[in-house]
Amino acid sequence: MKRTWIRHAQIVNEDRIEKGGVVIENDLIAEILSEKEKPASPIDEEIDAKGGYLLPGVIDEHVHFRDPGLTHKADMHTESAAAAAGGVTSFMDMPNTNPQTTTVEALEHKFADAARKSIVNYSFYFGATNTNADLLPQLNERRVCGVKLFMGASTGDMLVNRTETLRKVFDLSPILIAAHCEEQAIVEANTERFRSNYGDDPAIGYHPLIRSEEACYRSSALAVKLAEEYGSRLHILHVSTARELNLFEDKPVNEKRITAETTVAHLYFCDKDYASLGTRIKCNPAIKTEADREALRKALRTNRIDTIGTDHAPHLLEEKRGGALKAVSGMPTIQFSLVALLELAKQGVLSVEQVVRKMCHAPALLYQIKGRGFVRKGYKADLVLVDPNRSWTVESRDILSKCRWSPLEGQTFHTKILKTFVNGYPVYDGNTVDENFRGEALRFER
């Protein structure tokens, strides 16, 4: 048994910042101490936090690690290493891989693969299709994070566009439905219009007009309508417009059945950034106007936006060549998601406590994750130690994702991750990830 005492920290937890320390015993939080308290029994190792923030590990509910089948650009091991370096201690991976995670067998294969490869903790979505809704009642509610429903075509071609199938998914799913919402008919009509006016591959600046506000709102409104009709647990992913915010209640996450996520990219960038970053920030739904970004930021201070994910979606840079139609959509952000949100906190967009609520507490509550997401005695010791006053600039050599680029290259941040603990083990020391450690499958209390 090993006991580690992290002392002289500012513990950010449950809407408070308190000076004190945490004792880790094996994989659990054994004690939470005030600044003046001492551990109850002998300690094997002391870590002086020197006034740094001690946070629960980030739970990223929305990643695309590209494994299996697309491992030329990312895989479970490389992306979990990037996660660890970013203070992300748990992830939930999407089904648009090759093969797609649309059978129970494919789902089991991913769990087995993660046990061999993943440095941090994990779960996987089951992908809904036009033909597999009858499999949904077979899913293990305590093991599978959710059902991913593409109500708009995106990378991987998993669009569910039959009304009877949509109804069946909302009726039969025993667990949370995580929906990508863009009305495909509107996107297709816009695509044809912009092609006729600007050629086969319009400039990237037209991307948010092709995958428009109306396309997002119409699809999200339909998802909400179906969830209300069937009493389903619905989580709408990567909300990108101010208009969609009207669909969600300003109530605590554990008091509602329809919730919303936005992403680091939609909070950090706006359409003005296409001029300098081009297709590096192309994603679906598209990054939209500055007014939309400001509305999303404002909503973080309420309960209309419940969680912040990354939609971490690596591609090779050569795959990002082209414009609004030919360049692929998606970007890698997981390694810098926490420091990016802490940067927004430095700017007064939200508080550090709110960052922790949206990235750690809320995902744990929303998905009903057992024993994670908080600094609580008896919980798993998934912890992140952050220096709140250290400036550094992202360089290409820092990037651990296999694709080796980030839209945040050149960005100067003013907080730095010093240590990441996964299940009590120090997987990241501020410079190096221990690539031999393996995380655990998440468990859900449903």
XYZ file of C-alpha atoms in Angstrom:
446
model
C 0.000 0.000 0.000
C 1.358 3.401 -0.991
C 0.204 6.676 0.548
C 0.940 9.962 -1.245
C 0.202 13.370 0.280
C -0.323 16.305 -2.101
C -0.065 19.320 0.214
C -0.166 23.123 0.037
C -2.712 22.988 -2.808
C -5.709 25.087 -3.755
C -8.345 22.371 -4.075
C -10.929 23.357 -6.688
C -14.012 21.251 -6.056
C -17.801 21.622 -5.840
C -17.814 25.373 -6.491
C -15.167 26.190 -3.885
C -11.431 26.801 -3.774
C -9.919 25.775 -0.435
C -6.332 25.514 0.709
C -5.369 22.043 1.820
C -4.195 18.660 0.710
C -5.249 15.236 -0.498
C -3.914 11.853 0.553
C -3.932 9.166 -2.134
C -3.926 5.577 -0.924
C -3.341 3.185 -3.811
C -6.029 4.189 -6.342
C -8.389 6.091 -4.037
C -8.671 9.437 -2.292
C -8.166 8.453 1.345
C -8.174 11.854 3.063
C -8.986 15.473 2.244
C -7.176 17.756 4.662
C -7.239 21.425 5.534
C -4.001 23.378 5.310
C -3.289 22.786 9.026
C -4.267 19.113 9.218
C -1.832 16.201 9.045
C -2.470 12.744 7.568
C -3.896 10.151 9.939
C -1.153 7.609 9.273
C 2.389 7.549 7.805
C 3.039 8.856 4.298
C 5.309 7.287 1.678
C 5.620 10.348 -0.572
C 4.928 14.054 -0.205
C 4.260 16.370 -3.140
C 4.392 20.121 -2.485
C 1.780 21.752 -4.726
C 3.238 25.202 -3.880
C -0.177 26.810 -4.069
C -1.153 25.226 -7.377
C -4.677 24.211 -8.263
C -5.611 20.598 -7.513
C -8.582 19.587 -9.671
C -10.539 16.420 -10.357
C -9.394 14.819 -13.602
C -11.216 16.067 -16.701
C -13.824 13.695 -18.140
C -13.996 14.175 -21.914
C -17.303 12.724 -23.043
C -16.682 13.292 -26.756
C -13.597 12.027 -28.588
C -12.731 10.303 -31.854
C -9.572 8.272 -31.266
C -9.829 6.671 -34.768
C -9.124 3.181 -33.463
C -9.734 0.703 -35.071
C -9.188 1.172 -38.770
C -8.079 4.811 -39.061
C -4.862 4.511 -37.103
C -2.716 6.308 -39.665
C -3.879 9.524 -37.970
C -4.602 8.492 -34.352
C -4.918 5.459 -32.114
C -6.014 4.604 -28.597
C -2.494 4.773 -27.194
C -1.268 8.022 -28.741
C -4.474 9.929 -28.038
C -4.760 8.661 -24.454
C -1.185 9.898 -23.950
C -2.249 13.320 -25.241
C -5.244 13.152 -22.892
C -3.016 12.422 -19.886
C -0.743 15.347 -20.744
C -3.841 17.538 -20.912
C -5.239 16.581 -17.522
C -7.934 14.363 -19.054
C -8.232 11.198 -16.971
C -11.289 9.637 -18.661
C -12.703 9.666 -22.190
C -15.727 8.383 -24.080
C -15.002 7.436 -27.673
C -17.311 7.681 -30.670
C -18.369 4.808 -32.980
C -17.436 6.154 -36.432
C -14.347 3.983 -36.781
C -13.619 1.153 -39.219
C -15.394 -1.112 -38.559
C -18.052 1.082 -37.021
C -19.056 0.330 -33.436
C -22.566 -0.685 -34.431
C -22.588 -4.309 -33.252
C -22.139 -5.763 -29.792
C -19.078 -7.643 -31.087
C -17.400 -4.436 -32.326
C -18.150 -2.766 -28.994
C -16.552 -5.620 -27.042
C -13.509 -5.461 -29.294
C -13.007 -1.784 -28.448
C -13.183 -2.423 -24.715
C -10.624 -5.213 -25.030
C -8.377 -3.042 -27.195
C -8.527 -0.155 -24.717
C -7.511 -2.442 -21.869
C -4.313 -3.156 -23.820
C -3.635 0.393 -25.059
C -5.256 3.199 -23.068
C -3.245 5.167 -20.509
C -6.389 6.790 -19.073
C -9.894 5.527 -18.229
C -12.400 4.862 -20.980
C -15.838 3.976 -22.247
C -17.385 3.698 -25.706
C -20.581 4.722 -27.445
C -22.674 2.288 -29.401
C -23.533 3.733 -32.810
C -27.153 3.836 -33.938
C -27.845 3.141 -37.625
C -30.900 2.859 -39.839
C -30.955 -0.902 -39.229
C -29.701 -1.769 -35.715
C -32.170 -0.187 -33.261
C -33.322 -3.652 -32.129
C -29.878 -4.166 -30.563
C -30.209 -1.220 -28.187
C -32.017 -3.096 -25.365
C -29.033 -5.497 -25.204
C -26.593 -2.772 -24.129
C -25.124 -2.981 -20.630
C -26.258 0.208 -18.876
C -23.455 -0.015 -16.310
C -20.707 -0.361 -18.895
C -21.680 1.557 -22.055
C -21.638 5.347 -21.787
C -24.309 6.054 -24.386
C -25.812 5.627 -27.835
C -24.415 7.951 -30.493
C -27.012 9.190 -32.952
C -25.935 11.085 -36.062
C -28.923 13.228 -37.080
C -26.611 14.868 -39.607
C -23.992 13.326 -41.880
C -20.416 13.776 -40.731
C -17.131 11.858 -40.814
C -17.898 8.155 -41.079
C -21.258 8.267 -42.905
C -23.469 7.061 -40.028
C -26.488 9.262 -40.760
C -29.800 8.036 -39.326
C -32.392 9.717 -41.521
C -35.477 7.492 -41.448
C -38.250 8.897 -39.264
C -39.385 5.466 -38.128
C -35.827 4.564 -37.126
C -35.327 7.806 -35.183
C -38.498 7.088 -33.264
C -37.340 3.555 -32.567
C -33.991 4.744 -31.216
C -35.653 7.227 -28.861
C -38.134 4.568 -27.788
C -35.754 1.638 -27.259
C -32.487 3.104 -25.989
C -32.011 2.126 -22.336
C -29.261 4.705 -21.884
C -28.396 8.280 -22.779
C -28.646 9.258 -26.451
C -25.815 11.583 -27.520
C -26.912 13.333 -30.715
C -25.072 15.125 -33.505
C -27.763 17.481 -34.802
C -27.678 19.014 -38.302
C -30.653 18.794 -40.668
C -29.256 16.971 -43.688
C -31.768 18.285 -46.220
C -30.827 21.865 -45.383
C -27.089 21.095 -45.566
C -27.532 19.407 -48.956
C -29.591 22.303 -50.370
C -27.005 24.809 -49.136
C -24.197 22.706 -50.610
C -25.763 22.737 -54.054
C -26.438 26.476 -53.888
C -22.872 27.360 -52.899
C -21.427 24.946 -55.467
C -23.433 26.583 -58.221
C -22.266 30.035 -57.118
C -18.654 29.345 -56.116
C -17.541 26.088 -57.738
C -16.934 22.552 -56.521
C -15.048 23.572 -53.394
C -16.108 26.977 -52.035
C -13.696 28.789 -49.712
C -13.621 27.676 -46.078
C -15.367 30.867 -44.958
C -18.597 29.510 -46.476
C -18.541 26.406 -44.263
C -20.742 27.910 -41.493
C -23.219 29.079 -44.135
C -23.451 25.629 -45.696
C -23.763 23.852 -42.352
C -25.941 26.689 -41.170
C -27.641 27.881 -38.005
C -30.981 26.773 -39.434
C -29.670 23.248 -40.090
C -28.471 22.978 -36.503
C -31.588 24.440 -34.912
C -34.080 22.389 -36.921
C -32.312 19.129 -36.101
C -31.797 19.936 -32.417
C -35.448 20.966 -32.091
C -36.539 17.638 -33.607
C -34.294 15.711 -31.208
C -35.748 17.588 -28.235
C -39.286 16.939 -29.494
C -38.659 13.201 -29.811
C -36.970 13.002 -26.415
C -39.919 14.749 -24.781
C -42.356 12.468 -26.565
C -40.621 9.246 -25.506
C -39.195 10.393 -22.158
C -35.676 9.686 -23.425
C -32.426 10.825 -21.851
C -30.955 13.134 -24.519
C -27.626 14.948 -24.610
C -27.121 17.211 -27.648
C -23.463 17.424 -28.545
C -21.376 20.369 -29.781
C -24.086 23.033 -29.666
C -22.792 25.801 -31.920
C -25.455 28.508 -32.139
C -27.120 31.039 -29.872
C -30.523 30.044 -31.218
C -30.202 26.440 -30.018
C -29.708 27.602 -26.442
C -33.419 28.402 -26.264
C -34.128 24.660 -26.432
C -32.511 23.958 -23.063
C -33.593 24.631 -19.489
C -31.499 26.612 -17.035
C -31.659 23.930 -14.352
C -29.007 21.787 -12.619
C -27.861 18.814 -14.671
C -29.358 16.246 -12.307
C -32.798 17.847 -12.549
C -33.383 17.452 -16.289
C -33.433 14.767 -18.968
C -32.395 16.935 -21.925
C -28.918 18.431 -21.686
C -26.359 20.167 -23.895
C -22.635 20.154 -24.587
C -20.474 22.667 -26.354
C -16.823 22.201 -27.295
C -13.513 23.892 -26.716
C -13.336 24.841 -30.406
C -16.749 26.525 -30.430
C -15.819 28.460 -27.287
C -12.354 29.445 -28.430
C -12.773 30.273 -32.131
C -15.285 32.145 -34.302
C -15.796 32.704 -38.032
C -13.207 35.513 -38.055
C -10.539 32.871 -37.369
C -11.066 31.130 -40.720
C -8.962 33.906 -42.275
C -5.849 32.904 -40.323
C -6.453 29.232 -39.480
C -8.382 28.093 -42.551
C -9.431 24.454 -42.581
C -7.496 23.715 -39.393
C -10.659 24.812 -37.575
C -13.098 23.130 -39.949
C -15.444 20.916 -37.949
C -19.061 19.773 -37.974
C -21.127 21.579 -36.798
C -19.181 24.532 -38.120
C -17.630 27.214 -35.949
C -20.008 30.112 -36.427
C -20.225 33.828 -35.696
C -18.622 35.837 -32.940
C -22.123 36.485 -31.579
C -22.759 32.735 -31.394
C -19.470 32.216 -29.580
C -20.278 34.955 -27.083
C -23.713 33.445 -26.432
C -22.150 30.033 -25.784
C -19.613 31.582 -23.428
C -22.350 33.409 -21.558
C -24.378 30.190 -21.308
C -21.473 28.524 -19.484
C -22.277 30.732 -16.512
C -25.763 29.195 -16.447
C -27.088 25.643 -16.702
C -28.181 25.898 -20.326
C -24.824 24.453 -21.365
C -24.051 21.532 -19.087
C -20.712 20.147 -20.258
C -17.627 21.017 -22.288
C -16.180 18.288 -24.502
C -13.537 18.423 -27.186
C -14.863 16.462 -30.158
C -11.151 15.595 -30.449
C -10.943 14.423 -34.058
C -7.415 14.050 -35.467
C -6.696 14.116 -39.201
C -3.434 14.382 -41.061
C -2.762 17.904 -42.294
C -2.804 16.649 -45.888
C -6.407 15.558 -45.286
C -7.259 19.119 -44.287
C -6.352 20.518 -47.707
C -9.145 22.121 -49.669
C -12.051 24.341 -48.781
C -15.536 24.127 -47.351
C -16.372 20.836 -49.080
C -13.161 18.943 -49.827
C -11.158 19.393 -46.609
C -12.140 16.881 -43.928
C -13.803 18.107 -40.738
C -12.310 17.734 -37.284
C -9.324 18.854 -35.236
C -7.192 17.564 -32.345
C -7.666 19.521 -29.097
C -7.680 17.137 -26.123
C -4.138 17.887 -24.942
C -4.878 21.599 -24.556
C -8.572 21.587 -23.618
C -8.150 22.230 -19.899
C -5.525 24.967 -20.285
C -7.652 26.589 -23.017
C -10.641 26.804 -20.657
C -8.448 28.024 -17.815
C -7.248 30.709 -20.227
C -10.865 31.789 -20.704
C -11.125 31.891 -16.929
C -8.088 34.194 -16.853
C -9.982 36.428 -19.296
C -13.048 36.517 -17.043
C -15.278 34.501 -19.369
C -16.061 32.085 -16.509
C -14.535 31.127 -13.183
C -12.078 28.343 -12.421
C -14.817 26.699 -10.341
C -17.120 26.778 -13.380
C -14.430 25.189 -15.562
C -14.246 22.287 -13.104
C -18.027 22.040 -12.907
C -18.453 21.797 -16.688
C -15.445 19.570 -17.455
C -15.370 17.293 -14.387
C -18.456 17.351 -12.164
C -21.196 17.671 -14.793
C -20.018 14.793 -17.038
C -19.818 12.555 -13.959
C -23.363 13.479 -12.919
C -24.834 13.474 -16.411
C -23.475 10.026 -17.314
C -23.838 8.733 -13.722
C -20.186 7.696 -13.545
C -19.303 5.739 -10.453
C -16.750 7.297 -8.101
C -15.124 9.899 -10.372
C -15.359 13.578 -11.276
C -15.019 15.025 -7.756
C -12.411 15.364 -5.029
C -14.218 13.193 -2.493
C -13.040 10.636 0.034
C -13.419 7.123 -1.364
C -13.504 8.320 -4.997
C -10.911 7.258 -7.528
C -7.814 9.424 -7.319
C -8.127 10.988 -10.774
C -6.454 14.330 -10.093
C -4.677 17.148 -11.932
C -2.175 19.578 -10.433
C -1.999 22.893 -12.287
C 0.337 25.855 -11.953
C -2.069 28.823 -12.275
C 0.667 31.333 -13.088
C 3.064 29.828 -15.604
C 3.231 31.148 -19.167
C 4.214 28.909 -22.067
C 3.578 28.670 -25.798
C 2.358 25.590 -27.656
C 4.979 24.351 -30.113
C 4.733 21.447 -32.557
C 7.237 19.449 -30.485
C 4.794 19.535 -27.544
C 1.999 17.768 -29.428
C 1.492 14.098 -28.520
C -1.422 13.321 -30.860
C -0.245 11.118 -33.717
C -1.213 13.727 -36.340
C 1.321 16.117 -34.745
C -0.525 19.398 -35.252
C -3.049 21.519 -33.407
C -5.056 24.647 -34.222
C -3.663 25.966 -30.921
C -0.019 25.906 -32.063
C 1.526 29.289 -31.305
C -1.039 30.020 -28.583
C 0.423 31.291 -25.314
C -1.295 29.965 -22.203
C -0.830 31.223 -18.679
C -1.492 28.011 -16.757
C 0.432 24.748 -17.031
C -0.373 21.168 -16.079
C 2.265 19.868 -13.668
C 0.967 16.387 -12.853
C -1.874 14.073 -13.841
C -2.902 11.142 -11.631
C -5.042 8.330 -13.051
C -6.403 5.935 -10.437
C -3.813 7.306 -8.037
C -0.879 6.736 -10.375
C 1.229 9.698 -11.618
C 0.950 9.194 -15.387
C 2.248 12.655 -16.329
C 4.940 14.710 -14.601
C 4.712 17.948 -16.572
C 7.081 16.717 -19.272
C 6.640 12.990 -19.864
C 3.744 10.527 -19.988
C 4.302 7.081 -18.477
C 3.209 5.045 -21.479
C 3.258 1.746 -19.590
C 0.317 2.551 -17.309
C -3.191 1.398 -18.265
C -6.492 2.950 -17.252
C -9.767 1.232 -16.400
C -13.191 0.924 -17.989
C -15.635 3.434 -16.514
C -18.603 2.120 -14.566
C -22.022 3.791 -14.480
C -24.507 3.807 -11.586
C -27.768 3.446 -13.487
